[in-house]
XYZ file of C-alpha atoms in Angstrom:
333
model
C 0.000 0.000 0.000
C 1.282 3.223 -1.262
C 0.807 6.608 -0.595
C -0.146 8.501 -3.708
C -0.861 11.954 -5.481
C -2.822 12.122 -8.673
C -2.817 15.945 -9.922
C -5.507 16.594 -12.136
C -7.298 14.260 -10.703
C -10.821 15.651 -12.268
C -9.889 15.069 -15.372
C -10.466 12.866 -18.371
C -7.327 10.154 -17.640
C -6.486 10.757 -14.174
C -10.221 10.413 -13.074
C -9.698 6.905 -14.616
C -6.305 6.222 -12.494
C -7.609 7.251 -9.281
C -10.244 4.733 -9.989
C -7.393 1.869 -10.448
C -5.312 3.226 -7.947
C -8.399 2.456 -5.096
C -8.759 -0.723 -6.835
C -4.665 -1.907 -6.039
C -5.735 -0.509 -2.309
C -3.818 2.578 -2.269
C -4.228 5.555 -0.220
C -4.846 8.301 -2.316
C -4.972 12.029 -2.911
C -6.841 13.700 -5.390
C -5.984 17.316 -6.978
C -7.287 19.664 -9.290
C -8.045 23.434 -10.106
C -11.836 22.799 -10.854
C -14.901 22.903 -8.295
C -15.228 19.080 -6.925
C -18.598 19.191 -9.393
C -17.046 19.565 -12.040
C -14.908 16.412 -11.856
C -14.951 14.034 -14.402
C -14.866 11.191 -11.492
C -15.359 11.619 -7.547
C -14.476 9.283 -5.250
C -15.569 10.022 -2.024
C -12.562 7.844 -0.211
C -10.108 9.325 -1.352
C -8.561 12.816 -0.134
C -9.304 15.409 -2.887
C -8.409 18.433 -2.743
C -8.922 21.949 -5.032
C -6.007 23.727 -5.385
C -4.219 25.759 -8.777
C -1.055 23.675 -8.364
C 0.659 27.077 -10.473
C 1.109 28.106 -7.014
C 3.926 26.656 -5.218
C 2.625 26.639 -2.007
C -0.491 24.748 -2.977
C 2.007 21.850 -4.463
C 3.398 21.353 -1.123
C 0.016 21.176 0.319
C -0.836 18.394 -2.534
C 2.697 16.463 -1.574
C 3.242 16.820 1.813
C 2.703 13.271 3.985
C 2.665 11.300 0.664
C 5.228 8.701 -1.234
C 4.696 9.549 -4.843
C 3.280 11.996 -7.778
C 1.202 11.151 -10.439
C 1.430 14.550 -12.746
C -1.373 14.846 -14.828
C -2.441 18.278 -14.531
C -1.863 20.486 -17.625
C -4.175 23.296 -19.312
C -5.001 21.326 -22.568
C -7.258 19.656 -24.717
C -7.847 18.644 -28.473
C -6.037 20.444 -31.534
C -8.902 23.796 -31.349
C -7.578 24.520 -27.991
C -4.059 24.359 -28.174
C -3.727 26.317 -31.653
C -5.781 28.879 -29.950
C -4.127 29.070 -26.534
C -0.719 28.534 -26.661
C 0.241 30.669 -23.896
C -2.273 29.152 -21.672
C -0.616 25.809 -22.283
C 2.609 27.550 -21.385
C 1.701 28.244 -18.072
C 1.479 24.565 -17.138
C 4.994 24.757 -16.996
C 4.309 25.935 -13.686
C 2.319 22.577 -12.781
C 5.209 20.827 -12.925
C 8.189 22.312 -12.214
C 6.325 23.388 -8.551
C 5.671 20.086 -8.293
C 8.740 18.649 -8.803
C 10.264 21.367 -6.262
C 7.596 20.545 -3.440
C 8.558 16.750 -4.113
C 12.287 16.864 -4.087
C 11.723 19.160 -0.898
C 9.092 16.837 0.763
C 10.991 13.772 0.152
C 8.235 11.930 -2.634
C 10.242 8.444 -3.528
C 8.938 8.574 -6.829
C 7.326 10.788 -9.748
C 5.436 10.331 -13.076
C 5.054 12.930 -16.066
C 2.249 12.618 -18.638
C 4.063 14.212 -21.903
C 2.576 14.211 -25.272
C 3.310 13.225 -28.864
C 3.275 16.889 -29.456
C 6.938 17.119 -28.196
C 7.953 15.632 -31.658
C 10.067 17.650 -34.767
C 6.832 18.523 -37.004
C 9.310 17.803 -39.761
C 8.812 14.109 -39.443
C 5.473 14.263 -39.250
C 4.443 15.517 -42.589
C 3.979 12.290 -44.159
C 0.075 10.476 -43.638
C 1.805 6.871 -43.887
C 3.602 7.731 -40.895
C 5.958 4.638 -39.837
C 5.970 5.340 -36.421
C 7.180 8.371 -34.418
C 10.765 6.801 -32.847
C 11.422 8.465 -29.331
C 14.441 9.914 -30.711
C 12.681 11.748 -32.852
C 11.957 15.049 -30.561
C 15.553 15.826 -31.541
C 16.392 18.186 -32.908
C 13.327 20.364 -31.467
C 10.694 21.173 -33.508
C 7.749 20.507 -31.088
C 4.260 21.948 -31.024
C 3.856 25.507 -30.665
C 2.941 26.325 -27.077
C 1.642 22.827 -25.660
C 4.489 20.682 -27.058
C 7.694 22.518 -26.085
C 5.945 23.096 -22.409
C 5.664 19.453 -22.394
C 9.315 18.977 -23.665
C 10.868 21.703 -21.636
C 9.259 19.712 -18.382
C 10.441 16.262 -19.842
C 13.964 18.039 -19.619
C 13.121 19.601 -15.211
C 12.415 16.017 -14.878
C 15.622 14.720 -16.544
C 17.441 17.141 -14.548
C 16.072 16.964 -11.062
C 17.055 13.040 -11.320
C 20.647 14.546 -12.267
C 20.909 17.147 -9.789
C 18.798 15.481 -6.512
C 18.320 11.763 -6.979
C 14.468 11.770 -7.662
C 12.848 9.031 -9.386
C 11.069 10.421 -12.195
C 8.802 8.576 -15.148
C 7.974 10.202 -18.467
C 5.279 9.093 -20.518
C 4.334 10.248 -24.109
C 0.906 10.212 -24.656
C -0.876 9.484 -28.419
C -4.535 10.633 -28.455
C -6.054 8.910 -25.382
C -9.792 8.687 -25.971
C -12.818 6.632 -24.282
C -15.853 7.551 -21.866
C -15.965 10.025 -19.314
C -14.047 12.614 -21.473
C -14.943 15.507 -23.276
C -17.230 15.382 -26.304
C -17.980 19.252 -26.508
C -16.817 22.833 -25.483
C -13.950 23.353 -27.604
C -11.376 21.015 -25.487
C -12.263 17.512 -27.058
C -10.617 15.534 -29.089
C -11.178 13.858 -32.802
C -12.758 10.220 -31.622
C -15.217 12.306 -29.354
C -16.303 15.243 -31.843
C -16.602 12.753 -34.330
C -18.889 10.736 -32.149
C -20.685 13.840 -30.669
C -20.939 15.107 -34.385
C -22.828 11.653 -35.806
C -25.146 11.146 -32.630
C -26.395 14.607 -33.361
C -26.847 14.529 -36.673
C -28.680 11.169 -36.264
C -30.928 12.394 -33.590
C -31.900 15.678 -35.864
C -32.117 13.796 -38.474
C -29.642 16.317 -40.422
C -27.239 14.209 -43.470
C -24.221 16.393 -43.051
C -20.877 16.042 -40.932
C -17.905 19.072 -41.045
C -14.270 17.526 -40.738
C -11.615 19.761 -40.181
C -8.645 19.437 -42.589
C -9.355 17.334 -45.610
C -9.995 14.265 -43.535
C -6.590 12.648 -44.918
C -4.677 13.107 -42.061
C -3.472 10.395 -39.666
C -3.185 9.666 -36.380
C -3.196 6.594 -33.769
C -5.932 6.541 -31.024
C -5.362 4.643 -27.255
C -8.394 3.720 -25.603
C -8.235 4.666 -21.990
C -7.313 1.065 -20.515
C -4.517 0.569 -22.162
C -3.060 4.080 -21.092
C -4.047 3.790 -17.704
C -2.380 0.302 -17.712
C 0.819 1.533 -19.473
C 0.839 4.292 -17.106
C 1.259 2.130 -14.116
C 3.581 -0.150 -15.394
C 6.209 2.948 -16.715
C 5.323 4.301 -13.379
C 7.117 1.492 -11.590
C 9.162 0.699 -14.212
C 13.386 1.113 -14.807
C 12.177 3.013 -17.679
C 14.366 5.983 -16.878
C 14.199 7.727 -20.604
C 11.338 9.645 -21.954
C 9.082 6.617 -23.785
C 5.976 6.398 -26.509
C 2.862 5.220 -24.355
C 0.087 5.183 -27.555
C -1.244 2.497 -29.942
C 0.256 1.818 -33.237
C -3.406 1.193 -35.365
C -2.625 3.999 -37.147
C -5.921 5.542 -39.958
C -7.060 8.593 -41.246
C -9.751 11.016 -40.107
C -12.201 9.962 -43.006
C -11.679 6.302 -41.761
C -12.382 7.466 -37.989
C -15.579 9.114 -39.347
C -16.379 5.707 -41.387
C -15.719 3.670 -38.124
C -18.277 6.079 -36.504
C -20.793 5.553 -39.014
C -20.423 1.968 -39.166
C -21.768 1.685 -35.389
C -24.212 4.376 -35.803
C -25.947 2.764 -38.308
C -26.185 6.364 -40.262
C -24.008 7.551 -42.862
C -23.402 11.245 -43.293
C -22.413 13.622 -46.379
C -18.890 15.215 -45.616
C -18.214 18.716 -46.094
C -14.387 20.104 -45.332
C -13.228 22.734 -43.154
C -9.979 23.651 -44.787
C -9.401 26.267 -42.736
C -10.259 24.654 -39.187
C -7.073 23.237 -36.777
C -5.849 20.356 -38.490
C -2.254 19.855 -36.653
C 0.498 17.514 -38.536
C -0.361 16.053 -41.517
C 1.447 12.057 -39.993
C 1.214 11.115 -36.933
C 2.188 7.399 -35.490
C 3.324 5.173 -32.688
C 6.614 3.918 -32.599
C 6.185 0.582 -29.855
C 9.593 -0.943 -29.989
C 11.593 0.336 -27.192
C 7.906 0.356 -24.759
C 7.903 -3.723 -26.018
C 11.539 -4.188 -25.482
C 10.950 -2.794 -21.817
C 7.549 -3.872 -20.770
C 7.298 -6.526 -23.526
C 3.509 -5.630 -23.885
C 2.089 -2.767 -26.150
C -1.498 -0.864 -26.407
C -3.619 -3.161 -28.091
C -7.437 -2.368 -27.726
C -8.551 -1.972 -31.228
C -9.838 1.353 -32.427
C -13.719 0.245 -32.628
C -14.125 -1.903 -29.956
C -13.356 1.141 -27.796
C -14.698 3.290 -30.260
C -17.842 2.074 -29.769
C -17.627 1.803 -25.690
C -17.018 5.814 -26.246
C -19.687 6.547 -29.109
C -22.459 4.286 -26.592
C -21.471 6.778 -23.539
C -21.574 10.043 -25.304
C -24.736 8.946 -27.171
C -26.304 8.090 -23.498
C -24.826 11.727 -22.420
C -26.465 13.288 -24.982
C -29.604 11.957 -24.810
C -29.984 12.487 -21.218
C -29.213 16.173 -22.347
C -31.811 16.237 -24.571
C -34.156 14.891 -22.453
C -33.579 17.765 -20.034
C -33.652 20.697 -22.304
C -37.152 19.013 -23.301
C -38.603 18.806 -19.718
C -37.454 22.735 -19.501
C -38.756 24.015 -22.566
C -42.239 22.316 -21.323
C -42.100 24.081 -18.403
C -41.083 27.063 -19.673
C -44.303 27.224 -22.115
């Protein structure tokens, strides 16, 4: 039994390793900046706090009496967001580098970082077949404006604080993790939920039209939420001491995540192109070998068995809305 911090604990992933964390019969603290009702997942035995871990004092609050740090906390969300607040991402910098101060300071045994695939050159990422993004390939720097070179420069504080002071840290490189209990509207979700969000209303309004940003060519992997949350815990207490890929390798297009939709909808849309909208890299893949020759396991859900697990949760979401906005509008009249 371990004693453990999950910042950003209301959100989309960590919300999910909380959850798994209980499960292995851990104690557990849970932090984030948003109102306790507006957590993705509460667990009522588990410590959670609400604190803006920006501040350094508030990190030492988070830390203090515990073993180890899960960092998930960042200002982000799908490819709208970060093209459109790039300073905001920024500022996360201050998530983690606090944190990693309050840790060293408060003695925390061990540390994990959730980094991105955005950290990677956008010069090898201009190609749709993709082979696989190696983790080498960050170097030289030509990450993601804003969101991918805060992500990088923390990779680097945690490099260096196991340099300087001994710390164990774990980096993780996230690909596109997706499934239910994230975001499906807003302006922070990603592709496999808009898409979904996208079809169930169209189906429910009976409209025959979908808008894909870009020109739906572009690739990327998706990792269903198991697998990351598994992967997580394993490079967690791993002698993985190097930055490493945690993403699956079932790599497709946007036009075949929309057809993948479809298919489990049971309602096929006409497709009209925003070639103006966010579209990020053109390429964008996997590489599994070094996570395989560590772990000798890989993320392996496929794409539309937990495609459809997501598209079933935000349909359910969505009707429930509905639903709502009805009974108001009747009692409104």
């Amino acid at each position: 039994m371990k004693k453990i911090v999950v910042a950003g604990a209301g959100g989309f992933i960590a919300g999910y390793l909380v959850k798994e964390l209980i499960k292995k019969g851990h104690i557990v603290r849970a932090v984030d900046i948003k109102p306790l009702n507006e957590w993705y997942q509460v667990f009522p035995e588990v410590d959670n706090l609400v604190l803006d871990l920006r501040i350094k004092e508030n990190c030492f609050t988070a830390v203090n009496g515990y073993s180890e740090v899960f960092n998930l906390a960042a200002d982000m969300g799908g490819m709208g967001f970060i093209e459109n607040n790039k300073a905001a991402c920024m500022i996360s910098v201050l998530i983690n580098t606090h944190l990693l101060i309050a840790s060293r300071e408060c003695g925390i045994d061990r540390f994990f970082y959730s980094s991105s695939a955005c950290v990677y050159n956008g010069d090898k990422q201009t190609d749709l077949n993709n082979p696989g993004l190696k983790e080498s390939d960050a170097y030289p720097v030509l990450a993601e404006d804003g969101y991918g070179w805060e992500k990088l420069f923390s990779e680097r504080m945690c490099r260096h604080f196991v340099e300087d002071f001994g710390l164990i840290t774990r980096v993780a490189r996230y690909h596109n993790v997706y499934g239910p209990y994230g975001t499906y509207d807003g302006g922070r979700e990603k592709a496999p939920a808009a898409i979904c969000r996208k079809v169930i209303e169209a189906s429910i309004n009976g409209k025959k039209e979908i808008i894909i940003w870009g020109d739906g060519h572009q690739t990327r992997s998706f990792m269903y939420i198991d697998d990351c949350i598994k992967g997580t815990i394993d490079i967690m207490y791993s002698n993985i001491e190097e930055p490493i890929n945690l993403g699956s390798s079932e790599m497709v297009s946007i036009n075949e995540l929309v057809d993948i939709v479809e298919e489990i909808a049971g309602y096929r849309l006409e497709r009209k192109y925003d070639l103006d909208a966010p579209k990020g890299v053109r390429g964008r893949n996997s590489d599994n070998n070094l996570i395989k020759q560590y772990l000798n396991w890989e993320p392996s859900i496929p794409l539309r068995k937990g495609m459809k697990k997501t598209y079933d949760w935000i349909k359910e979401q969505l009707l429930h809305d509905s639903k709502e906005k009805k009974g108001i509008n009747r009692l409104n009249k």
